[in-house]
PDB file of C-alpha atoms in Angstrom:
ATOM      1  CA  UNK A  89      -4.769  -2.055  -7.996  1.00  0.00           C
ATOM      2  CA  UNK A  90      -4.167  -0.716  -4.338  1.00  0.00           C
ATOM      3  CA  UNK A  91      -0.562  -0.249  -3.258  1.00  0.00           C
ATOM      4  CA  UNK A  92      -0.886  -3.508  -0.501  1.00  0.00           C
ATOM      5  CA  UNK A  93       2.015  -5.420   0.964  1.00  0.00           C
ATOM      6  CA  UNK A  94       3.896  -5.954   4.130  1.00  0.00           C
ATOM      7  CA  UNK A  95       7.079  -3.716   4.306  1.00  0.00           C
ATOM      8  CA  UNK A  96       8.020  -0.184   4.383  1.00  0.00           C
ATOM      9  CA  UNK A  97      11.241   1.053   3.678  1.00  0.00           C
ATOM     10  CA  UNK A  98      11.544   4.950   4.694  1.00  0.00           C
ATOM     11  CA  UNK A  99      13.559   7.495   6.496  1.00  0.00           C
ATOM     12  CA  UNK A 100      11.802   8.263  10.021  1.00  0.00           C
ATOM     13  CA  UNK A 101      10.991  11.436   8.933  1.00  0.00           C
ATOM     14  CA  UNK A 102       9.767  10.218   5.914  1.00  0.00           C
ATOM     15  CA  UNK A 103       7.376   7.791   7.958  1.00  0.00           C
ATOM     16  CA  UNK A 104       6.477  10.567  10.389  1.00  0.00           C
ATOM     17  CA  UNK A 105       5.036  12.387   7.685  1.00  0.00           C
ATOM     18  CA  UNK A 106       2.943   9.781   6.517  1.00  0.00           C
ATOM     19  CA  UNK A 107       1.615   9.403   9.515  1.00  0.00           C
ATOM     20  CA  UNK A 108       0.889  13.243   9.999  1.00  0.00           C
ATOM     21  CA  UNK A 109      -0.509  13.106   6.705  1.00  0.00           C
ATOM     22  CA  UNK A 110      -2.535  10.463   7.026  1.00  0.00           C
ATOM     23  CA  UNK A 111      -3.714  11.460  10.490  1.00  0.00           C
ATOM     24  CA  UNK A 112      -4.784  14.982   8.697  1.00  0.00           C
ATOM     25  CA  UNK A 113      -6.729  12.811   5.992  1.00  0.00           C
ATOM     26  CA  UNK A 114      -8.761  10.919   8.501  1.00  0.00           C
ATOM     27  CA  UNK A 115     -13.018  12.327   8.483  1.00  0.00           C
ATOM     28  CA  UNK A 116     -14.568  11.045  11.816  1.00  0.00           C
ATOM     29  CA  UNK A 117     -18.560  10.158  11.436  1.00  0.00           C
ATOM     30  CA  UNK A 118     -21.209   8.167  12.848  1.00  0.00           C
ATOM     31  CA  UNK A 119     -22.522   5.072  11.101  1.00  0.00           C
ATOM     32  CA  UNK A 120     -26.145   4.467  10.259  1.00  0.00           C
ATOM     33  CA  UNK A 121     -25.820   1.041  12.268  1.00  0.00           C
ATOM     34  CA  UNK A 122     -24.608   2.530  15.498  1.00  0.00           C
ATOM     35  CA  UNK A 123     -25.628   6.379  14.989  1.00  0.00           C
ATOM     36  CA  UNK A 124     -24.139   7.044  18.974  1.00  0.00           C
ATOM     37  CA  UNK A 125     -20.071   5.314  17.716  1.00  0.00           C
ATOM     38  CA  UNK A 126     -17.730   7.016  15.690  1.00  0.00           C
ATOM     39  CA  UNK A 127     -15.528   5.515  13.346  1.00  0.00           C
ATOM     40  CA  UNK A 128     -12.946   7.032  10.661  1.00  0.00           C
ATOM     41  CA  UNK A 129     -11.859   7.114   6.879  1.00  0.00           C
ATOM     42  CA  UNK A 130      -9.215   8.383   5.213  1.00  0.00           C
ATOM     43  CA  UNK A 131     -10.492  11.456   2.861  1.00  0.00           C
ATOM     44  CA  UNK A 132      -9.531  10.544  -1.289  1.00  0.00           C
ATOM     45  CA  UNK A 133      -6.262  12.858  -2.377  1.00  0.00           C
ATOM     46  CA  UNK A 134      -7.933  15.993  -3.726  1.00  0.00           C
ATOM     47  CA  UNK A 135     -11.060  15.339  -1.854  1.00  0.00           C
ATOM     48  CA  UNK A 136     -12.373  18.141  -0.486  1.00  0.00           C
ATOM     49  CA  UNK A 137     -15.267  18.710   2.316  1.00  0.00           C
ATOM     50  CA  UNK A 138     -18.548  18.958  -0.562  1.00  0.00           C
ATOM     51  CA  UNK A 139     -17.022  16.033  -2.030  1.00  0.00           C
ATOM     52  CA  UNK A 140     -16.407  13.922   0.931  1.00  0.00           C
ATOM     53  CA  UNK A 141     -20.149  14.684   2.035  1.00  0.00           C
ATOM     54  CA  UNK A 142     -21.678  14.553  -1.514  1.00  0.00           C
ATOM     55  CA  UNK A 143     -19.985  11.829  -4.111  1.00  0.00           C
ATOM     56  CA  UNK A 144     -18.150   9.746  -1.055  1.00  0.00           C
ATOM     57  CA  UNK A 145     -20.784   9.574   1.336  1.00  0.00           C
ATOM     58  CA  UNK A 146     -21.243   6.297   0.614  1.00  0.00           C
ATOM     59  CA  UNK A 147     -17.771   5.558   2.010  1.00  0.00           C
ATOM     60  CA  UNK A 148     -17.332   5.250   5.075  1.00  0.00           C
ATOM     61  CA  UNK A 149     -15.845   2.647   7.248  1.00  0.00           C
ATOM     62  CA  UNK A 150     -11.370   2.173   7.708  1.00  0.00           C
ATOM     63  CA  UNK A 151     -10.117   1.140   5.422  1.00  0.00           C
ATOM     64  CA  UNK A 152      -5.820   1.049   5.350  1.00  0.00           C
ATOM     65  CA  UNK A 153      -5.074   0.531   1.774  1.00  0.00           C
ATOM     66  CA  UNK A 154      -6.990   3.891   1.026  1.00  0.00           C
ATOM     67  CA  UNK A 155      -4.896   5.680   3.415  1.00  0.00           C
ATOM     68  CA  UNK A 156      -1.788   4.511   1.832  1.00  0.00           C
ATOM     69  CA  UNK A 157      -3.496   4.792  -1.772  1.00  0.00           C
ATOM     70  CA  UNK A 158      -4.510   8.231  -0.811  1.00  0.00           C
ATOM     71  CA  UNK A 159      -1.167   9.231   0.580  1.00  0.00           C
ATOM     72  CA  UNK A 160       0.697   7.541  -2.779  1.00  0.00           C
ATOM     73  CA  UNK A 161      -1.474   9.932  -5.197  1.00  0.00           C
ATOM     74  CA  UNK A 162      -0.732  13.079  -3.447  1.00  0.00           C
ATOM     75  CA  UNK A 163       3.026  11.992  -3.386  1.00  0.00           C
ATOM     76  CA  UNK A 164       3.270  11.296  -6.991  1.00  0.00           C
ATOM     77  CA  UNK A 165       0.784  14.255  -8.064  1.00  0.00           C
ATOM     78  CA  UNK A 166       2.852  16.637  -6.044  1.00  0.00           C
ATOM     79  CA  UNK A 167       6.073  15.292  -8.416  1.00  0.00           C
ATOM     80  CA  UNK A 168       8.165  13.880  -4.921  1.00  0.00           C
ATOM     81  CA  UNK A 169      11.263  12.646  -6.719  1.00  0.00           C
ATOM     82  CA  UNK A 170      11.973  10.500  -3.537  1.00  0.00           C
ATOM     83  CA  UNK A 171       8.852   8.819  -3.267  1.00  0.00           C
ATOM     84  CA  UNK A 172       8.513   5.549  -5.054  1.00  0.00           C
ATOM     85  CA  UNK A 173       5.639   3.440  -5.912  1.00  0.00           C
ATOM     86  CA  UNK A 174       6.294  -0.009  -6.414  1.00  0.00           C
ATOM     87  CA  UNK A 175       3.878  -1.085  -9.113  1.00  0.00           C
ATOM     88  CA  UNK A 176       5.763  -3.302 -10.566  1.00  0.00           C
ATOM     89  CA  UNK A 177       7.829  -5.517  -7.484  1.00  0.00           C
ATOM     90  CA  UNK A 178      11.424  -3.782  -8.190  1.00  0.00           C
ATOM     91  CA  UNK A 179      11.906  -3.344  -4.571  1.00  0.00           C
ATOM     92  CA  UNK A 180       9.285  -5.807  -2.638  1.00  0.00           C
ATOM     93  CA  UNK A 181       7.494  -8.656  -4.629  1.00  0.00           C
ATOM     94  CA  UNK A 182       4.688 -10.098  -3.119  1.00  0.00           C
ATOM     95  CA  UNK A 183       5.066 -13.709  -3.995  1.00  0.00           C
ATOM     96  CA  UNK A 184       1.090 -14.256  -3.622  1.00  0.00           C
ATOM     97  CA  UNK A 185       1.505 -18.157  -4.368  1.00  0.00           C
ATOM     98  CA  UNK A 186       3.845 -16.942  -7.432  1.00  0.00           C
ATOM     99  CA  UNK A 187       5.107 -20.712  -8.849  1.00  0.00           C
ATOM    100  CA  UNK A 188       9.362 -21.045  -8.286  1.00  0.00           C
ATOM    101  CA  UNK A 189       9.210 -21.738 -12.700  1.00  0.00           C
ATOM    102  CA  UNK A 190       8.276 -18.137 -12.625  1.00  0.00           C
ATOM    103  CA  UNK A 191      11.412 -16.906 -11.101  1.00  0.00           C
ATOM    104  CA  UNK A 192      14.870 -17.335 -11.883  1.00  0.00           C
ATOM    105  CA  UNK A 193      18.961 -16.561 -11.248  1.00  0.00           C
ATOM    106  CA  UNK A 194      21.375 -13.966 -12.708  1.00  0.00           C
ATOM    107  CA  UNK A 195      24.637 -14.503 -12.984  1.00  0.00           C
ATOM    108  CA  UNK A 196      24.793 -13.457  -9.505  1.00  0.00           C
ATOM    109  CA  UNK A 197      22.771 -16.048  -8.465  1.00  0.00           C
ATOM    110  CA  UNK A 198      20.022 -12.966  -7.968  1.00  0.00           C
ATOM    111  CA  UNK A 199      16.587 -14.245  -8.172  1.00  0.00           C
ATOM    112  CA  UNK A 200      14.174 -12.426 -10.308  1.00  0.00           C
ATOM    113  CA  UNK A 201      10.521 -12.243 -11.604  1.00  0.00           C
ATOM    114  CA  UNK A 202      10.403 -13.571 -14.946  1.00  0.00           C
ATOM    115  CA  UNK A 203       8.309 -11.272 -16.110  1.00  0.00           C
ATOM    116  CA  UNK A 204       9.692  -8.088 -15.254  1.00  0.00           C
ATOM    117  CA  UNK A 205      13.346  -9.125 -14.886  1.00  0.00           C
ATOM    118  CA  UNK A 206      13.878  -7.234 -11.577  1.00  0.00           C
ATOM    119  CA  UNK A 207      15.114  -8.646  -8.715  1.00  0.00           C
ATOM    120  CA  UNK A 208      13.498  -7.357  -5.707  1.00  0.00           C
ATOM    121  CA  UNK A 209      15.262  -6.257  -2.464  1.00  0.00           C
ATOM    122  CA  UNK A 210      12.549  -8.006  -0.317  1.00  0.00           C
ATOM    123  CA  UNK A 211      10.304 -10.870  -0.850  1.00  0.00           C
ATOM    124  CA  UNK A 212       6.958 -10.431   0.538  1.00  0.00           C
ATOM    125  CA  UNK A 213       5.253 -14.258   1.762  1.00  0.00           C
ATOM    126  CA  UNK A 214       2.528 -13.618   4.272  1.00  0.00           C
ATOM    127  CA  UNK A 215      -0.576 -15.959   2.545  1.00  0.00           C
ATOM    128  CA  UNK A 216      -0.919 -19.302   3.251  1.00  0.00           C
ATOM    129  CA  UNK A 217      -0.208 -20.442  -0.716  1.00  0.00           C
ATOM    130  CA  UNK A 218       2.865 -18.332  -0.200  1.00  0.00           C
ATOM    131  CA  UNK A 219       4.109 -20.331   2.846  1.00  0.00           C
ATOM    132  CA  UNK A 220       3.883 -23.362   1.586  1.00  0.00           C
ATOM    133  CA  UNK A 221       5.860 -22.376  -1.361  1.00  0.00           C
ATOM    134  CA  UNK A 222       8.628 -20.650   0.885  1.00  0.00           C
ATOM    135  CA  UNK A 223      10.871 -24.172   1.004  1.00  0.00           C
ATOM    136  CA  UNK A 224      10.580 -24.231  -2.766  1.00  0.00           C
ATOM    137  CA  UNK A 225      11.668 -20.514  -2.941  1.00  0.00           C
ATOM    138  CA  UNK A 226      14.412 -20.770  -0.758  1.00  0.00           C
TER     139      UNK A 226
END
């Protein structure tokens, strides 16, 4: 799966770095359909300049998730401490349609996933299945 929903939750200089990083990832090239135009991708973690114009040459066009994806790996295979990878909706859920039977209330009156017991700081609903769910949810 690609790390894909709508919130970030960072320090600035945490999200500055990203950005520099990602920035330093980006490979600038022309496309067969218009040779003259430039676009850019972000280069896989560990990637290097034979790869990138060997096995990935076939990649090319933006793409944000594999900017953030890229960004992730290096994080985690560099062993940050303090970056986190929500794979499993501990700290945002994206609801994606998710029926309310599937959720439910601690003693807290918390509501959680069912199916991983966490309850999520943020609750991501940006689809349309997920908006018409939101009254339920609420």
């Amino acid at each position: 799966g690609w790390p894909n929903a709508g919130g970030w939750m960072a320090r600035k200089q945490a999200l500055l770095e990203y950005i520099s990083s990602t920035e330093a990832r980006m490979n600038k090239f022309a496309t067969q359909e218009w040779p003259g135009e430039w676009g850019y991708q972000c280069r896989p973690d560990g990637a290097t300049d034979v790869d990138w114009n060997g096995k990935y040459a076939g990649l090319r066009g933006f793409d944000d998730q594999l900017c953030l994806n890229a960004y992730n790996m290096a994080k985690l295979r560099q062993g940050d401490r303090r970056h986190k990878l929500d794979a499993d909706g501990s700290i945002l859920f994206s609801t994606n349609g998710c029926p309310v039977s599937d959720t439910g209330k601690d003693s807290k009156d918390k509501v959680y996933y069912k199916y991983t017991g966490k309850a999520p700081c943020l609750w991501h609903m940006n689809n349309p299945v997920a908006k018409v769910r939101l009254k339920e949810m609420s």
